[in-house]
Amino acid sequence: MTSSAIRPDTDPALRDFGGGPFGIYVHVPFCATRCGYCDFNTYTAGELGTSASPGSWLAALRGELAAAAESFAALPSPQPDVSTVFVGGGTPSLLGGDGLAEVLAAVRANFTLAPDAEITTESNPESTSPQFFERIREAGFTRVSLGMQSAAEHVLKVLDRTHTPGRAVAAAREAEAAGFDHVNLDLIYGTPGETDADLDASLDAVLAAGVDHVSAYSLIVEDGTAMARKVRRGELPAPDDDVLAARYERIDARLVSAGLTWYEVSNWAASDSARCRHNLGYWDGGDWLGAGPGAHSHLGGVRWWNVKHPARYADRVAAGGLPAAGWEALTAAERYTERVMLVVRLRSGLPLDDLDAAGRAAAHRIVADGLAREVRGRMILTARGRLLADAVVRELLT
């Protein structure tokens, strides 16, 4: 892999590309403010100054997509139709409805979308409106994921979130009114100061919104973030593992009773069609192109990642080719490890035939310990196993 092209002649693993679903991820690096817990590749206007803007980013994105499409034409396998598009960030909704329509137009100008393609954008409730949802639905988006985090104002304040507690539910209803059949709300649980009553209020709000998908993630204090510095100084307590486990069980019970079923450890859906197909592509070891600053790609066992800073990203694209900062061809052992780590988290379960002899022996021990069930040759986590998913992975890979 070079920074300027996808090279099947020098990267033989790329010859495996094209055998399954293919997605495109577009990274929007802009945020109005920086949340204290976030370690994503995002930038506020003050941090960027005059070095980059949504306009320069969009121009570079068009160039990267065109260069990628040209490089794909050199691959031995025909370029498959794009089955999913996911616009994430950052805060994609800061681009506005017209800006997101231009992003999707740039994808369509260089790639062929499948007739039933799932097209998702993340959005911050505060930068949406009925007109925003109507515009992106008209442009072809089929799914919206809204960052809610919590319905408790004091919890949002600890997370440095700027939206008001009721805005996420209102935005979900606006999206549904605009014609979106698939709307997700994201929750974060275990924030310092959050109580059981706070979590219940958040779940009440989610269920009142009538969305068909919910993602719930335990708070992780990432090194280098403002929250990590507060924890280190003793200004905030670190999340408690026992509290996190109890909160997860509370979330699962409420969502299941409302008709949403887990299909990945942190994700629940009202039906098979409500599941996020793009993320399933990641978890199933699929192929995708990541476009935008810092975005990662994976094709046929080869992975590469773009330069992070928007200004440097735009400069690299302007110089010609793809703005890759580095790449790696995964070994068979690395691909095995990644498959175990990801597929074990799915409700569909990990096929025992995918495991080596040591892994199958470990799987039988895990089932005997009550952390998983064996169903038609697959190992599926139990409720307790989901709480200990990382430990299950370690056992399988030991």
Coordinates of C-alpha atoms in Angstrom, one line a residue:
M1 CA 0.0 0.0 0.0
T2 CA 1.3 3.4 -0.8
S3 CA -0.1 6.8 0.2
S4 CA -1.2 7.5 -3.4
A5 CA -2.9 4.3 -4.5
I6 CA -4.2 0.9 -3.7
R7 CA -1.7 -1.5 -5.2
P8 CA -2.8 -5.1 -5.8
D9 CA 0.5 -5.9 -7.4
T10 CA 2.4 -5.2 -4.2
D11 CA -0.3 -6.1 -1.7
P12 CA -1.6 -9.6 -2.7
A13 CA -4.1 -9.8 0.2
L14 CA -6.1 -7.2 -1.6
R15 CA -7.0 -9.9 -4.2
D16 CA -9.4 -11.3 -1.6
F17 CA -11.5 -8.1 -1.8
G18 CA -14.9 -8.2 -3.3
G19 CA -16.4 -11.3 -1.8
G20 CA -19.0 -9.7 0.5
P21 CA -20.8 -6.5 1.5
F22 CA -18.8 -3.3 1.0
G23 CA -19.4 -0.1 3.0
I24 CA -18.1 3.4 3.0
Y25 CA -17.4 5.4 6.2
V26 CA -17.1 9.2 5.9
H27 CA -15.5 11.0 8.8
V28 CA -16.6 14.6 9.5
P29 CA -14.0 16.0 11.9
F30 CA -15.9 19.1 13.1
C31 CA -17.5 19.7 16.5
A32 CA -19.0 22.9 18.0
T33 CA -17.4 22.0 21.4
R34 CA -15.2 19.2 22.7
C35 CA -16.8 16.8 25.1
G36 CA -14.7 16.0 28.1
Y37 CA -14.8 12.2 27.6
C38 CA -14.2 12.2 23.8
D39 CA -10.9 11.1 22.3
F40 CA -12.1 10.9 18.7
N41 CA -10.3 12.7 15.9
T42 CA -12.4 15.9 16.1
Y43 CA -11.7 19.7 16.1
T44 CA -13.5 22.8 17.1
A45 CA -13.3 25.9 15.0
G46 CA -11.0 27.5 17.5
E47 CA -8.6 24.6 17.3
L48 CA -8.5 24.7 13.5
G49 CA -8.3 28.4 13.1
T50 CA -8.0 29.2 9.3
S51 CA -6.1 25.9 8.5
A52 CA -9.2 24.0 7.5
S53 CA -13.0 24.5 7.1
P54 CA -16.0 22.4 6.1
G55 CA -15.5 23.7 2.5
S56 CA -11.9 22.7 2.3
W57 CA -12.7 19.3 3.9
L58 CA -15.5 18.6 1.4
A59 CA -13.3 19.5 -1.6
A60 CA -10.7 17.1 -0.2
L61 CA -13.3 14.4 0.4
R62 CA -14.4 14.6 -3.2
G63 CA -10.8 14.2 -4.3
E64 CA -10.2 11.2 -2.0
L65 CA -13.3 9.4 -3.2
A66 CA -12.4 10.0 -6.8
A67 CA -8.8 8.7 -6.2
A68 CA -10.1 5.7 -4.4
A69 CA -12.6 4.8 -7.1
E70 CA -9.8 5.0 -9.7
S71 CA -7.5 2.8 -7.6
F72 CA -10.3 0.2 -7.1
A73 CA -10.6 -0.1 -10.8
A74 CA -7.1 -1.7 -10.8
L75 CA -8.1 -4.4 -8.4
P76 CA -8.6 -8.0 -9.8
S77 CA -12.1 -8.3 -8.5
P78 CA -14.9 -6.0 -9.9
Q79 CA -15.8 -3.2 -7.5
P80 CA -18.9 -4.3 -5.6
D81 CA -21.9 -2.1 -5.1
V82 CA -21.8 -0.1 -1.9
S83 CA -24.3 -1.7 0.6
T84 CA -23.9 0.8 3.4
V85 CA -22.7 4.4 3.9
F86 CA -22.1 5.8 7.4
V87 CA -21.3 9.5 7.9
G88 CA -19.8 9.9 11.4
G89 CA -17.7 12.2 13.4
G90 CA -17.4 14.6 14.9
T91 CA -20.7 16.2 14.3
P92 CA -21.9 15.6 10.8
S93 CA -25.1 17.6 11.4
L94 CA -22.9 20.7 11.7
L95 CA -22.7 20.5 7.9
G96 CA -26.4 21.1 7.6
G97 CA -28.9 19.3 5.4
D98 CA -27.4 20.7 2.2
G99 CA -23.8 19.8 3.3
L100 CA -24.8 16.2 4.1
A101 CA -26.6 16.0 0.7
E102 CA -23.3 17.1 -1.0
V103 CA -21.4 14.4 0.9
L104 CA -23.8 11.7 -0.3
A105 CA -23.7 13.1 -3.8
A106 CA -19.8 12.8 -3.7
V107 CA -20.1 9.1 -2.8
R108 CA -22.7 8.5 -5.6
A109 CA -20.5 10.3 -8.1
N110 CA -17.7 7.8 -7.6
F111 CA -19.4 4.6 -6.4
T112 CA -22.5 2.6 -7.3
L113 CA -24.9 2.3 -4.4
A114 CA -26.9 -0.9 -4.0
P115 CA -30.7 -0.3 -4.5
D116 CA -31.3 -1.2 -0.8
A117 CA -28.3 0.6 0.5
E118 CA -28.4 1.7 4.2
I119 CA -27.3 5.3 4.5
T120 CA -26.8 6.6 8.0
T121 CA -25.6 9.9 9.5
E122 CA -24.8 10.7 13.1
S123 CA -26.3 13.9 14.4
N124 CA -26.2 16.1 17.5
P125 CA -29.8 16.9 18.5
E126 CA -28.9 20.6 18.9
S127 CA -27.8 21.0 15.3
T128 CA -30.9 19.4 13.8
S129 CA -34.4 20.7 13.0
P130 CA -37.5 19.4 11.1
Q131 CA -36.1 21.0 7.9
F132 CA -32.7 19.3 8.4
F133 CA -34.3 15.9 8.6
E134 CA -36.5 16.6 5.6
R135 CA -33.5 17.6 3.5
I136 CA -31.4 14.6 4.3
R137 CA -34.3 12.2 3.8
E138 CA -34.9 13.8 0.4
A139 CA -31.1 13.4 -0.4
G140 CA -31.4 9.7 0.2
F141 CA -30.4 9.1 3.9
T142 CA -32.3 6.1 5.3
R143 CA -31.1 6.1 9.0
V144 CA -30.3 8.6 11.7
S145 CA -28.3 8.1 14.9
L146 CA -28.7 10.7 17.5
G147 CA -26.4 11.3 20.5
M148 CA -28.6 11.5 23.5
Q149 CA -26.2 10.2 26.3
S150 CA -28.6 11.0 29.2
A151 CA -31.9 12.7 30.0
A152 CA -30.4 14.1 33.3
E153 CA -29.0 17.6 33.0
H154 CA -26.4 17.2 35.6
V155 CA -25.1 14.1 33.9
L156 CA -24.9 15.9 30.5
K157 CA -22.9 18.6 32.3
V158 CA -20.3 16.1 33.6
L159 CA -20.0 14.8 30.0
D160 CA -19.7 18.4 28.7
R161 CA -22.6 17.8 26.4
T162 CA -24.3 20.9 25.1
H163 CA -27.8 19.7 24.3
T164 CA -30.8 20.2 26.6
P165 CA -32.2 17.0 28.1
G166 CA -35.4 16.9 26.1
R167 CA -33.9 17.8 22.7
A168 CA -32.8 14.3 21.7
V169 CA -36.4 12.9 22.0
A170 CA -37.8 15.9 20.1
A171 CA -35.2 15.3 17.3
A172 CA -36.0 11.6 17.1
R173 CA -39.7 12.5 16.6
E174 CA -38.8 15.1 14.0
A175 CA -36.8 12.5 12.1
E176 CA -39.7 10.0 12.2
A177 CA -42.0 12.7 11.0
A178 CA -39.7 13.4 8.1
G179 CA -40.0 9.8 6.9
F180 CA -37.1 8.0 8.7
D181 CA -38.1 4.4 9.6
H182 CA -34.9 3.8 11.4
V183 CA -33.7 6.1 14.2
N184 CA -31.2 5.3 16.9
L185 CA -30.6 7.0 20.2
D186 CA -27.2 6.6 21.9
L187 CA -26.9 6.4 25.7
I188 CA -23.8 6.5 27.9
Y189 CA -24.2 5.0 31.4
G190 CA -22.0 5.0 34.5
T191 CA -21.1 8.7 34.4
P192 CA -19.9 9.9 37.8
G193 CA -23.0 11.3 39.7
E194 CA -25.5 9.3 37.6
T195 CA -28.1 7.5 39.8
D196 CA -30.5 4.6 39.1
A197 CA -33.3 7.2 38.9
D198 CA -31.3 9.2 36.3
L199 CA -30.8 6.1 34.2
D200 CA -34.5 5.2 34.5
A201 CA -35.4 8.7 33.3
S202 CA -33.2 8.3 30.3
L203 CA -34.7 4.9 29.4
D204 CA -38.2 6.4 29.9
A205 CA -37.3 9.1 27.4
V206 CA -35.8 6.7 24.9
L207 CA -38.9 4.4 25.0
A208 CA -41.2 7.4 24.8
A209 CA -39.4 8.5 21.6
G210 CA -40.5 5.2 19.9
V211 CA -37.1 4.6 18.2
D212 CA -36.4 1.2 16.7
H213 CA -32.7 1.1 17.8
V214 CA -30.8 1.9 21.0
S215 CA -27.0 1.9 21.6
A216 CA -25.8 2.0 25.2
Y217 CA -22.2 2.2 26.1
S218 CA -20.5 2.3 29.5
L219 CA -18.4 5.4 30.2
I220 CA -14.7 4.7 29.4
V221 CA -12.3 7.3 30.7
E222 CA -9.8 7.6 27.9
D223 CA -6.2 8.7 28.5
G224 CA -5.5 12.3 27.3
T225 CA -9.1 13.5 27.7
A226 CA -10.3 16.3 30.0
M227 CA -12.3 13.8 32.0
A228 CA -9.2 11.6 32.5
R229 CA -7.4 14.6 33.9
K230 CA -10.3 15.3 36.3
V231 CA -10.2 11.7 37.5
R232 CA -6.5 11.8 38.0
R233 CA -6.8 15.0 40.1
G234 CA -9.6 13.4 42.2
E235 CA -12.2 15.9 40.9
L236 CA -14.3 13.0 39.6
P237 CA -14.5 9.3 40.7
A238 CA -13.5 6.7 38.2
P239 CA -16.5 4.5 36.9
D240 CA -17.2 1.6 39.2
D241 CA -17.3 -1.8 37.4
D242 CA -20.0 -3.2 39.7
V243 CA -22.2 -0.2 39.1
L244 CA -21.6 -0.5 35.3
A245 CA -22.7 -4.1 35.4
A246 CA -25.8 -3.3 37.3
R247 CA -26.6 -0.5 35.0
Y248 CA -26.2 -2.7 31.9
E249 CA -28.6 -5.3 33.4
R250 CA -31.1 -2.5 34.1
I251 CA -30.8 -1.2 30.5
D252 CA -31.2 -4.7 29.0
A253 CA -34.2 -5.5 31.1
R254 CA -36.1 -2.3 30.2
L255 CA -35.3 -2.5 26.5
V256 CA -36.2 -6.2 26.2
S257 CA -39.5 -5.6 28.0
A258 CA -40.2 -2.9 25.4
G259 CA -39.6 -5.3 22.5
L260 CA -36.0 -4.4 21.6
T261 CA -33.6 -7.3 21.4
W262 CA -29.8 -7.2 21.8
Y263 CA -28.0 -8.2 18.6
E264 CA -24.5 -7.0 19.7
V265 CA -23.4 -6.5 23.3
S266 CA -24.1 -2.7 23.3
N267 CA -26.9 -2.6 20.7
W268 CA -30.6 -3.4 20.7
A269 CA -33.1 -3.3 17.8
A270 CA -36.8 -3.7 17.4
S271 CA -36.4 -6.0 14.3
D272 CA -33.8 -7.5 12.0
S273 CA -34.3 -4.6 9.6
A274 CA -33.6 -2.1 12.4
R275 CA -30.1 -3.4 13.0
C276 CA -27.3 -1.2 11.8
R277 CA -26.0 -3.1 8.8
H278 CA -22.9 -0.9 8.5
N279 CA -21.7 -1.7 12.0
L280 CA -22.5 -5.4 11.4
G281 CA -20.1 -5.2 8.5
Y282 CA -17.3 -4.2 10.9
W283 CA -18.2 -6.9 13.4
D284 CA -18.4 -9.6 10.7
G285 CA -15.0 -8.7 9.3
G286 CA -16.3 -7.1 6.2
D287 CA -14.7 -4.6 3.7
W288 CA -15.0 -0.9 3.9
L289 CA -13.4 2.3 2.7
G290 CA -12.9 5.0 5.3
A291 CA -12.8 8.5 3.8
G292 CA -11.8 11.7 5.6
P293 CA -9.2 12.7 8.2
G294 CA -8.1 9.8 10.4
A295 CA -10.5 7.4 8.8
H296 CA -9.5 3.7 8.7
S297 CA -10.2 1.3 5.8
H298 CA -10.1 -2.5 5.4
L299 CA -10.1 -4.5 2.2
G300 CA -9.3 -8.2 2.0
G301 CA -7.1 -8.3 5.1
V302 CA -5.3 -5.1 4.3
R303 CA -5.9 -2.1 6.6
W304 CA -4.8 1.5 6.2
W305 CA -5.5 4.8 7.9
N306 CA -5.5 8.4 6.8
V307 CA -3.5 11.3 8.2
K308 CA -5.5 12.9 11.1
H309 CA -5.3 16.7 10.8
P310 CA -7.9 18.2 8.3
A311 CA -5.4 20.6 6.9
R312 CA -2.7 18.0 6.3
Y313 CA -5.4 15.6 4.9
A314 CA -6.5 18.2 2.4
D315 CA -2.8 18.9 1.4
R316 CA -2.2 15.2 0.8
V317 CA -5.3 14.9 -1.4
A318 CA -4.4 18.0 -3.4
A319 CA -0.9 16.5 -4.0
G320 CA -2.7 13.5 -5.7
G321 CA -3.9 10.1 -4.6
L322 CA -5.0 8.8 -1.3
P323 CA -4.0 10.5 2.0
A324 CA -2.9 7.3 3.8
A325 CA -0.6 7.7 6.8
G326 CA 0.2 4.0 7.2
W327 CA -1.0 0.5 6.4
E328 CA -0.7 -3.1 7.4
A329 CA -1.4 -6.5 5.9
L330 CA -3.0 -8.6 8.7
T331 CA -1.5 -12.0 9.3
A332 CA -3.6 -15.1 9.6
A333 CA -3.1 -15.0 13.3
E334 CA -4.2 -11.3 13.5
R335 CA -7.3 -12.0 11.4
Y336 CA -8.2 -14.9 13.7
T337 CA -7.8 -12.8 16.8
E338 CA -9.9 -10.0 15.4
R339 CA -12.7 -12.3 14.3
V340 CA -12.9 -13.9 17.7
M341 CA -12.9 -10.5 19.4
L342 CA -15.7 -9.1 17.3
V343 CA -18.0 -12.0 16.4
V344 CA -18.3 -13.3 20.0
R345 CA -20.1 -10.1 20.8
L346 CA -22.9 -10.8 18.3
R347 CA -26.2 -12.5 19.2
S348 CA -25.8 -14.7 16.2
G349 CA -22.8 -16.2 18.0
L350 CA -19.3 -17.4 17.1
P351 CA -19.1 -20.6 15.0
L352 CA -17.2 -23.2 16.8
D353 CA -15.7 -24.4 13.5
D354 CA -14.0 -21.0 13.2
L355 CA -11.9 -21.7 16.3
D356 CA -8.7 -23.7 16.5
A357 CA -8.4 -26.7 18.8
A358 CA -7.4 -24.6 21.9
G359 CA -10.3 -22.2 21.2
R360 CA -12.9 -24.9 20.9
A361 CA -11.7 -26.4 24.2
A362 CA -11.9 -22.9 25.8
A363 CA -15.4 -22.5 24.3
H364 CA -16.6 -25.7 26.0
R365 CA -15.2 -24.4 29.4
I366 CA -17.0 -21.1 28.8
V367 CA -20.3 -22.9 28.1
A368 CA -19.8 -25.1 31.2
D369 CA -19.2 -21.9 33.3
G370 CA -22.6 -20.5 32.2
L371 CA -21.1 -17.6 30.2
A372 CA -22.4 -18.9 26.9
R373 CA -24.7 -21.5 25.3
E374 CA -23.9 -23.7 22.4
V375 CA -26.7 -23.5 19.8
R376 CA -26.4 -25.3 16.4
G377 CA -22.6 -25.2 16.5
R378 CA -22.3 -21.6 17.7
M379 CA -21.3 -20.1 21.0
I380 CA -23.7 -17.4 22.1
L381 CA -23.1 -15.3 25.2
T382 CA -25.6 -15.6 28.0
A383 CA -26.7 -12.4 29.9
R384 CA -23.8 -13.0 32.4
G385 CA -21.4 -13.7 29.5
R386 CA -22.2 -10.3 28.0
L387 CA -21.1 -8.6 31.2
L388 CA -17.8 -10.6 31.0
A389 CA -17.4 -10.4 27.2
D390 CA -13.8 -9.2 27.4
A391 CA -12.9 -12.1 29.8
V392 CA -14.5 -14.5 27.4
V393 CA -12.4 -13.2 24.6
R394 CA -9.2 -13.6 26.6
E395 CA -10.1 -17.2 27.5
L396 CA -10.8 -18.0 23.9
L397 CA -7.5 -16.6 22.8
T398 CA -5.3 -17.9 25.6

